């Protein structure tokens, strides 16, 4: 899980940055802004989940 875990952290971080960049495009549309904020929160949650897994299952690459 080690390397895959780290890749997931990066992927969710990139998603979060994209959602944050898209938020201003909602303008005054509060429904749009809420949907994007929920996606940002989900990305933050997934980052935390995978960071936790990364500490449990570090990469075995250095052990080879």
Backbone as a chain_set.jsonl record, in Angstrom:
{"seq": "XXXXXXXXXXXXXXXXXXXXXXXXXXXXXXXXXXXXXXXXXXXXXXXXXXXXXXXXXXXXXXXX", "coords": {"N": [[0.817, -1.201, 0.0], [2.108, 1.19, 0.42], [3.463, 2.967, -1.684], [1.267, 3.395, -3.374], [-0.455, 4.541, -1.574], [0.802, 7.023, -1.013], [0.568, 8.164, -3.54], [-2.184, 8.473, -3.68], [-2.602, 10.44, -1.73], [-1.377, 12.611, -2.987], [-3.011, 12.802, -5.271], [-5.569, 13.439, -4.187], [-4.919, 15.831, -2.99], [-4.324, 17.421, -5.203], [-6.843, 17.436, -6.388], [-8.272, 18.846, -4.425], [-7.026, 21.378, -4.591], [-7.814, 22.109, -7.175], [-10.616, 22.26, -6.858], [-10.72, 24.36, -5.006], [-9.749, 26.406, -6.596], [-11.804, 26.576, -8.413], [-13.928, 27.524, -6.979], [-14.381, 30.428, -6.861], [-15.604, 30.746, -9.325], [-18.233, 30.212, -8.979], [-19.449, 32.498, -8.236], [-22.165, 34.338, -7.137], [-23.801, 32.219, -6.759], [-25.012, 30.287, -4.457], [-25.701, 27.594, -4.135], [-24.002, 26.292, -5.92], [-21.534, 27.019, -4.748], [-21.745, 25.7, -2.277], [-21.774, 23.015, -3.075], [-19.198, 22.774, -4.128], [-17.688, 23.375, -1.859], [-18.33, 21.149, -0.297], [-17.083, 19.154, -1.787], [-14.439, 19.948, -1.465], [-14.17, 19.54, 1.279], [-14.523, 16.754, 1.347], [-12.276, 15.941, -0.119], [-10.275, 16.867, 1.626], [-10.788, 15.205, 3.785], [-10.217, 12.683, 2.653], [-7.503, 13.008, 2.151], [-6.528, 13.077, 4.765], [-7.245, 10.482, 5.57], [-5.69, 8.836, 3.841], [-3.134, 9.789, 4.519], [-2.974, 8.84, 7.092], [-3.094, 6.049, 6.612], [-0.711, 5.854, 5.224], [1.152, 6.164, 7.245], [0.735, 3.845, 8.632], [1.325, 1.864, 6.785], [4.071, 2.131, 5.508], [6.128, 2.788, 2.621], [7.755, 0.035, 1.088], [9.908, 0.2, -0.496], [12.532, 1.062, 0.202], [13.446, -1.116, 1.561], [14.193, -3.077, -0.166]], "CA": [[0.0, 0.0, 0.0], [2.962, 2.35, 0.619], [3.564, 3.91, -2.797], [-0.091, 3.714, -3.804], [-0.976, 5.439, -0.553], [1.376, 8.345, -1.257], [-0.027, 8.665, -4.777], [-3.548, 8.9, -3.36], [-2.492, 11.719, -1.032], [-1.098, 13.614, -4.016], [-4.194, 12.935, -6.129], [-6.62, 14.163, -3.465], [-4.427, 17.192, -2.792], [-4.515, 18.11, -6.484], [-8.292, 17.653, -6.526], [-8.648, 19.925, -3.506], [-6.544, 22.639, -5.166], [-8.682, 22.415, -8.321], [-11.913, 22.708, -6.331], [-10.535, 25.689, -4.421], [-9.601, 27.343, -7.712], [-13.094, 26.698, -9.093], [-14.919, 28.135, -6.083], [-14.779, 31.781, -7.276], [-16.426, 30.698, -10.534], [-19.64, 30.115, -8.58], [-20.006, 33.851, -8.081], [-23.157, 34.459, -6.061], [-24.607, 30.993, -6.744], [-24.688, 29.615, -3.194], [-25.806, 26.143, -4.329], [-22.733, 25.916, -6.551], [-20.471, 27.155, -3.75], [-21.916, 24.631, -1.284], [-21.346, 21.756, -3.685], [-17.738, 22.774, -4.229], [-17.162, 23.28, -0.491], [-18.46, 19.745, 0.122], [-16.016, 18.398, -2.468], [-13.189, 20.319, -0.8], [-14.167, 18.825, 2.561], [-14.3, 15.328, 1.086], [-10.87, 15.793, -0.496], [-9.496, 17.015, 2.861], [-10.989, 13.973, 4.559], [-9.481, 11.598, 2.012], [-6.083, 13.27, 2.387], [-6.263, 12.622, 6.136], [-7.355, 9.026, 5.593], [-4.516, 8.236, 3.218], [-1.943, 10.114, 5.309], [-2.989, 7.888, 8.21], [-2.691, 4.748, 6.07], [0.713, 5.924, 4.866], [1.955, 5.943, 8.453], [0.571, 2.435, 9.005], [1.911, 1.007, 5.76], [5.058, 2.896, 4.746], [6.664, 2.16, 1.411], [8.779, -1.002, 1.292], [10.915, 0.401, -1.535], [13.876, 1.151, 0.778], [13.808, -2.41, 2.144], [14.568, -4.013, -1.231]], "C": [[0.858, 1.261, 0.0], [2.974, 3.356, -0.511], [2.192, 4.324, -3.305], [-0.7, 4.724, -2.849], [-0.486, 6.864, -0.8], [0.791, 8.969, -2.527], [-1.452, 9.16, -4.54], [-3.548, 10.242, -2.629], [-2.276, 12.834, -2.057], [-2.347, 13.857, -4.87], [-5.299, 13.734, -5.439], [-6.201, 15.604, -3.18], [-4.621, 18.016, -4.063], [-5.998, 18.403, -6.704], [-8.745, 18.822, -5.66], [-8.239, 21.282, -4.07], [-7.421, 23.053, -6.353], [-10.046, 22.915, -7.862], [-11.803, 24.109, -5.744], [-10.41, 26.751, -5.516], [-10.936, 27.582, -8.417], [-14.131, 27.45, -8.262], [-15.314, 29.556, -6.505], [-15.665, 31.805, -8.524], [-17.912, 30.579, -10.211], [-20.284, 31.488, -8.451], [-20.949, 33.899, -6.893], [-24.063, 33.229, -5.956], [-24.229, 30.159, -5.514], [-24.797, 28.093, -3.306], [-24.512, 25.604, -4.936], [-21.608, 25.936, -5.52], [-20.55, 26.048, -2.704], [-21.438, 23.295, -1.832], [-19.823, 21.68, -3.76], [-17.118, 22.675, -2.839], [-17.247, 21.847, 0.031], [-17.375, 18.889, -0.532], [-14.652, 18.704, -1.856], [-13.084, 19.573, 0.525], [-13.909, 17.339, 2.367], [-12.84, 15.076, 0.706], [-9.978, 15.905, 0.736], [-9.59, 15.754, 3.713], [-10.168, 12.822, 3.97], [-7.973, 11.775, 2.159], [-5.707, 12.761, 3.778], [-6.287, 11.1, 6.232], [-6.097, 8.385, 5.021], [-3.223, 8.589, 3.936], [-1.832, 9.167, 6.499], [-2.536, 6.511, 7.728], [-1.21, 4.73, 5.71], [1.591, 5.696, 6.086], [1.858, 4.492, 8.909], [1.315, 1.511, 8.066], [2.923, 1.794, 4.932], [5.587, 2.082, 3.553], [7.768, 1.166, 1.763], [9.937, -0.843, 0.318], [12.335, 0.403, -0.937], [14.351, -0.177, 1.362], [14.288, -3.399, 1.106], [16.056, -4.079, -1.392]], "O": [[0.368, 2.32, -0.392], [2.539, 4.493, -0.324], [1.982, 5.492, -3.632], [-1.385, 5.655, -3.273], [-1.28, 7.804, -0.794], [0.547, 10.175, -2.571], [-1.874, 10.152, -5.132], [-4.406, 11.087, -2.885], [-2.926, 13.878, -1.992], [-2.692, 15.005, -5.152], [-5.898, 14.616, -6.055], [-7.046, 16.498, -3.136], [-5.035, 19.174, -4.001], [-6.362, 19.489, -7.154], [-9.507, 19.68, -6.107], [-9.021, 22.232, -4.029], [-7.731, 24.234, -6.507], [-10.572, 23.883, -8.412], [-12.68, 24.947, -5.954], [-10.912, 27.865, -5.367], [-11.172, 28.663, -8.957], [-15.111, 27.957, -8.808], [-16.506, 29.862, -6.505], [-16.391, 32.772, -8.752], [-18.756, 30.819, -11.075], [-21.503, 31.627, -8.544], [-20.575, 33.542, -5.776], [-24.99, 33.21, -5.146], [-23.245, 29.42, -5.535], [-24.054, 27.375, -2.636], [-23.997, 24.573, -4.503], [-20.824, 24.991, -5.427], [-19.52, 25.515, -2.291], [-20.771, 22.534, -1.131], [-19.235, 20.634, -3.484], [-16.127, 21.968, -2.656], [-16.341, 21.382, 0.724], [-16.816, 17.999, 0.108], [-13.807, 17.816, -1.743], [-12.027, 19.034, 0.855], [-13.162, 16.731, 3.134], [-12.239, 14.103, 1.161], [-9.031, 15.133, 0.885], [-8.6, 15.299, 4.286], [-9.507, 12.083, 4.699], [-7.244, 10.79, 2.28], [-4.687, 12.093, 3.945], [-5.444, 10.502, 6.9], [-5.508, 7.499, 5.639], [-2.299, 7.776, 3.965], [-0.736, 8.745, 6.869], [-1.691, 5.877, 8.361], [-0.537, 3.713, 5.874], [2.662, 5.098, 5.975], [2.796, 3.966, 9.507], [1.87, 0.496, 8.488], [2.661, 2.094, 3.767], [5.489, 0.855, 3.516], [8.606, 1.427, 2.626], [10.853, -1.665, 0.308], [13.243, -0.195, -1.514], [15.541, -0.342, 1.629], [14.755, -4.479, 1.47], [16.553, -4.817, -2.244]]}, "num_chains": 1, "name": "protein.A"}
